Amino acid sequence: MTDHPNDRRDFVKTAALAAAVLAVKDAGFPAIAKGAFPMILPPLPWADNALEPFISKNTIGFHYGKHHKTYFDNLNGMVAGKPEADMDLVSIVKSSAGKADKAAMFNNSAQVWNHTFYWNSLRPKGDAKMPKEIAGKIDASFAGGYEGFKKEFSDAAMGQFGSGWAWLVADGGKLKVVKTPNAETPLTTAATPLLTLDVWEHAYYLDYQNRRKDYVAAVIDNLLNWDFAEKNLPKG
Ligand code: MN
């Protein structure tokens, strides 16, 4: 039955999807091109068990496979037939920010972006050596250098009441730590996001229950992707 019209159509569809997956992988984050909707959910940058024992495969399965995917599916449903269908993800986040009639568009698009940024902010435990440029900026920006950064980042993650995010950003030539509630993101500000930590309960509850502090410490000490932070530094 290989010459059945439906088979042919399925093959073309599958081939196109495979090409889209490759394009996303090759271009790196945040490779979501203009007019990319309906697009594919960007793949995880590592295997779902790669962050163990600090973040379990079970947590990644729900967090990526359910939470992130739901924001993505909601957004795809929402942009259909709207001008946003021809916009790239970052433009959708920025153009819907702060608009009461676009709250759902903002929440879902920002959460798609924030989560993709979060996955890339983490990497399996390995050689934790910090690249030179970001190491210099950390030393220049925080009293106490890396230990000062650690304390501020941890305080932001712990101090975010309820759901939200802790961020390391570049702003006016210096690095800063900020926190945002819910889907809010520094993407809509003058600052450049470098790294983020998801402190919504779904990010840690299966592994740490109410112990947000243990999750925050485990990620800071073992999983932050400093190569990604270095790549995000504004050039020039
Ligand atoms: Mn999350």
Short mmCIF file of C-alpha atoms and ligand atoms in Angstrom, two decimals:
data_model
loop_
_atom_site.label_atom_id
_atom_site.label_comp_id
_atom_site.label_asym_id
_atom_site.label_seq_id
_atom_site.Cartn_x
_atom_site.Cartn_y
_atom_site.Cartn_z
CA MET A 1 0.00 0.00 0.00
CA THR A 2 2.98 2.33 -0.31
CA ASP A 3 1.40 4.19 -3.25
CA HIS A 4 -1.76 5.12 -1.35
CA PRO A 5 -2.19 8.92 -1.45
CA ASN A 6 -2.40 9.16 2.35
CA ASP A 7 0.88 7.31 2.77
CA ARG A 8 2.56 9.72 0.40
CA ARG A 9 1.12 12.69 2.28
CA ASP A 10 2.24 11.25 5.63
CA PHE A 11 5.71 10.71 4.27
CA VAL A 12 5.97 14.33 3.08
CA LYS A 13 4.67 15.55 6.46
CA THR A 14 7.14 13.35 8.38
CA ALA A 15 10.04 14.48 6.20
CA ALA A 16 9.13 18.14 6.72
CA LEU A 17 8.88 17.66 10.49
CA ALA A 18 12.26 15.90 10.59
CA ALA A 19 13.80 18.81 8.68
CA ALA A 20 12.25 21.27 11.15
CA VAL A 21 13.67 19.33 14.11
CA LEU A 22 17.13 19.39 12.54
CA ALA A 23 16.87 23.10 11.80
CA VAL A 24 16.03 23.85 15.43
CA LYS A 25 18.92 21.71 16.71
CA ASP A 26 21.45 23.21 14.30
CA ALA A 27 20.54 26.82 14.93
CA GLY A 28 20.68 26.55 18.75
CA PHE A 29 18.64 28.58 21.22
CA PRO A 30 16.34 30.42 20.70
CA ALA A 31 16.04 29.21 17.14
CA ILE A 32 12.39 29.85 16.52
CA ALA A 33 12.16 31.48 13.13
CA LYS A 34 9.70 34.06 11.92
CA GLY A 35 6.51 32.44 10.71
CA ALA A 36 7.50 29.20 12.42
CA PHE A 37 4.01 28.45 13.77
CA PRO A 38 2.81 25.79 14.07
CA MET A 39 6.32 24.89 15.19
CA ILE A 40 7.75 21.99 17.11
CA LEU A 41 8.49 22.12 20.82
CA PRO A 42 12.26 22.76 21.01
CA PRO A 43 13.97 19.51 22.07
CA LEU A 44 15.74 19.18 25.43
CA PRO A 45 19.49 19.84 25.11
CA TRP A 46 20.29 16.61 27.04
CA ALA A 47 18.75 13.18 27.82
CA ASP A 48 15.80 13.25 30.26
CA ASN A 49 17.84 11.43 32.96
CA ALA A 50 21.03 13.48 32.45
CA LEU A 51 20.48 15.77 35.45
CA GLU A 52 20.14 12.95 37.98
CA PRO A 53 20.54 12.69 40.92
CA PHE A 54 19.80 16.43 41.30
CA ILE A 55 16.72 16.56 39.05
CA SER A 56 15.06 13.23 38.26
CA LYS A 57 13.91 11.85 34.94
CA ASN A 58 10.42 11.79 36.48
CA THR A 59 10.50 15.56 37.13
CA ILE A 60 11.82 16.28 33.61
CA GLY A 61 9.14 14.00 32.16
CA PHE A 62 6.34 16.03 33.75
CA HIS A 63 8.02 19.44 33.56
CA TYR A 64 9.01 19.23 29.88
CA GLY A 65 6.50 16.66 28.64
CA LYS A 66 3.43 18.13 30.39
CA HIS A 67 3.99 21.68 31.70
CA HIS A 68 6.21 23.07 28.93
CA LYS A 69 4.27 21.21 26.24
CA THR A 70 0.95 22.56 27.52
CA TYR A 71 2.15 26.18 27.27
CA PHE A 72 3.38 25.34 23.77
CA ASP A 73 0.11 23.68 22.73
CA ASN A 74 -1.94 26.54 24.22
CA LEU A 75 0.12 29.08 22.29
CA ASN A 76 -0.21 27.19 19.03
CA GLY A 77 -3.97 27.06 19.48
CA MET A 78 -4.07 30.77 20.32
CA VAL A 79 -2.07 32.15 17.39
CA ALA A 80 -4.11 30.35 14.73
CA GLY A 81 -5.57 32.95 12.35
CA LYS A 82 -3.95 35.85 14.24
CA PRO A 83 -1.04 38.16 13.28
CA GLU A 84 1.04 36.29 15.90
CA ALA A 85 1.04 33.22 13.61
CA ASP A 86 3.60 35.04 11.44
CA MET A 87 5.70 36.37 14.33
CA ASP A 88 8.70 34.81 16.02
CA LEU A 89 8.37 33.78 19.67
CA VAL A 90 10.37 36.68 21.15
CA SER A 91 8.26 39.22 19.24
CA ILE A 92 5.06 37.60 20.54
CA VAL A 93 6.36 37.81 24.14
CA LYS A 94 7.40 41.46 23.77
CA SER A 95 4.29 42.64 21.91
CA SER A 96 1.85 41.01 24.35
CA ALA A 97 3.65 42.09 27.58
CA GLY A 98 1.62 44.38 29.83
CA LYS A 99 -1.52 44.24 27.65
CA ALA A 100 -4.61 43.16 29.56
CA ASP A 101 -6.34 41.79 26.44
CA LYS A 102 -3.23 39.72 25.59
CA ALA A 103 -2.60 38.21 29.04
CA ALA A 104 -3.06 34.60 27.92
CA MET A 105 -0.90 35.18 24.83
CA PHE A 106 1.81 36.68 27.05
CA ASN A 107 1.64 34.01 29.75
CA ASN A 108 1.85 31.10 27.33
CA SER A 109 4.47 32.59 24.97
CA ALA A 110 6.68 33.79 27.85
CA GLN A 111 6.45 30.39 29.53
CA VAL A 112 7.45 28.65 26.27
CA TRP A 113 10.47 30.97 26.05
CA ASN A 114 11.34 30.87 29.78
CA HIS A 115 11.32 27.07 29.87
CA THR A 116 13.48 26.70 26.76
CA PHE A 117 15.88 29.17 28.38
CA TYR A 118 15.79 27.18 31.64
CA TRP A 119 16.64 23.85 29.95
CA ASN A 120 19.60 25.54 28.31
CA SER A 121 20.64 27.12 31.64
CA LEU A 122 21.22 23.60 33.00
CA ARG A 123 23.74 20.97 31.99
CA PRO A 124 24.68 17.54 33.34
CA LYS A 125 27.25 17.67 36.13
CA GLY A 126 30.72 17.65 34.70
CA ASP A 127 33.63 20.02 34.42
CA ALA A 128 32.23 23.05 36.22
CA LYS A 129 35.00 25.38 35.06
CA MET A 130 33.59 28.81 34.32
CA PRO A 131 34.64 30.41 31.00
CA LYS A 132 36.95 33.43 31.37
CA GLU A 133 34.73 36.32 30.34
CA ILE A 134 31.77 35.40 32.52
CA ALA A 135 34.10 34.59 35.46
CA GLY A 136 35.61 38.10 35.18
CA LYS A 137 32.15 39.68 35.04
CA ILE A 138 30.99 37.72 38.11
CA ASP A 139 34.04 38.93 40.05
CA ALA A 140 33.52 42.54 38.92
CA SER A 141 29.76 42.58 39.61
CA PHE A 142 29.29 40.87 42.97
CA ALA A 143 30.93 41.72 46.29
CA GLY A 144 32.67 38.47 47.24
CA GLY A 145 32.81 37.30 43.61
CA TYR A 146 31.31 33.88 42.92
CA GLU A 147 30.30 33.37 46.58
CA GLY A 148 28.51 36.73 46.47
CA PHE A 149 26.70 35.73 43.27
CA LYS A 150 25.70 32.40 44.82
CA LYS A 151 24.18 34.10 47.83
CA GLU A 152 22.26 36.69 45.79
CA PHE A 153 20.98 34.11 43.29
CA SER A 154 19.93 31.76 46.08
CA ASP A 155 18.26 34.62 48.00
CA ALA A 156 16.33 35.63 44.86
CA ALA A 157 15.19 32.04 44.26
CA MET A 158 14.15 31.66 47.91
CA GLY A 159 12.64 35.16 48.15
CA GLN A 160 10.34 34.79 45.15
CA PHE A 161 7.01 34.39 46.93
CA GLY A 162 4.96 31.73 45.13
CA SER A 163 5.67 30.83 41.51
CA GLY A 164 8.36 32.48 39.43
CA TRP A 165 11.95 32.63 38.30
CA ALA A 166 15.42 33.75 39.45
CA TRP A 167 17.66 35.24 36.74
CA LEU A 168 21.25 36.27 36.16
CA VAL A 169 21.16 39.16 33.68
CA ALA A 170 23.57 41.62 32.07
CA ASP A 171 22.45 45.21 32.51
CA GLY A 172 24.44 48.35 31.79
CA GLY A 173 27.79 46.53 31.57
CA LYS A 174 27.31 44.70 34.89
CA LEU A 175 25.75 41.46 35.92
CA LYS A 176 22.74 41.48 38.23
CA VAL A 177 20.39 39.00 39.86
CA VAL A 178 16.65 39.61 39.48
CA LYS A 179 13.52 37.63 40.24
CA THR A 180 10.19 37.58 38.39
CA PRO A 181 6.75 36.25 39.37
CA ASN A 182 4.68 33.78 37.30
CA ALA A 183 5.50 34.11 33.58
CA GLU A 184 7.25 37.50 33.84
CA THR A 185 10.62 37.58 32.08
CA PRO A 186 13.54 40.04 31.78
CA LEU A 187 13.17 39.58 28.02
CA THR A 188 10.71 42.49 28.14
CA THR A 189 13.23 44.78 29.90
CA ALA A 190 16.52 46.41 28.87
CA ALA A 191 18.47 43.61 30.60
CA THR A 192 19.87 40.57 28.75
CA PRO A 193 19.03 37.21 30.38
CA LEU A 194 22.09 34.98 30.93
CA LEU A 195 20.79 32.12 33.13
CA THR A 196 17.54 31.25 34.85
CA LEU A 197 16.21 28.99 37.58
CA ASP A 198 12.56 27.89 37.61
CA VAL A 199 11.18 28.07 41.16
CA TRP A 200 7.59 27.08 40.38
CA GLU A 201 6.74 24.13 42.65
CA HIS A 202 6.41 21.82 39.63
CA ALA A 203 10.16 22.27 39.04
CA TYR A 204 11.13 20.55 42.30
CA TYR A 205 8.15 19.12 44.17
CA LEU A 206 8.50 15.48 42.98
CA ASP A 207 12.18 15.41 44.04
CA TYR A 208 12.34 17.81 46.99
CA GLN A 209 8.68 18.30 48.09
CA ASN A 210 8.59 21.60 50.06
CA ARG A 211 12.40 21.90 50.28
CA ARG A 212 12.93 24.61 47.66
CA LYS A 213 16.21 25.50 49.36
CA ASP A 214 17.72 22.05 48.68
CA TYR A 215 16.67 22.21 45.01
CA VAL A 216 18.12 25.71 44.61
CA ALA A 217 21.42 24.73 46.25
CA ALA A 218 21.68 21.50 44.19
CA VAL A 219 21.17 23.37 40.92
CA ILE A 220 23.55 26.24 41.75
CA ASP A 221 26.31 23.88 42.91
CA ASN A 222 25.96 21.23 40.22
CA LEU A 223 23.92 22.10 37.14
CA LEU A 224 24.33 25.72 36.02
CA ASN A 225 25.52 25.94 32.40
CA TRP A 226 28.17 28.67 32.47
CA ASP A 227 29.05 28.11 28.81
CA PHE A 228 25.46 29.09 27.97
CA ALA A 229 25.71 32.18 30.20
CA GLU A 230 28.96 33.18 28.50
CA LYS A 231 27.36 32.81 25.05
CA ASN A 232 24.48 35.07 26.11
CA LEU A 233 26.75 37.96 27.17
CA PRO A 234 26.06 41.07 25.06
CA LYS A 235 28.86 41.53 22.50
CA GLY A 236 31.02 44.64 22.36
MN MN B 1 8.31 25.32 34.98
#
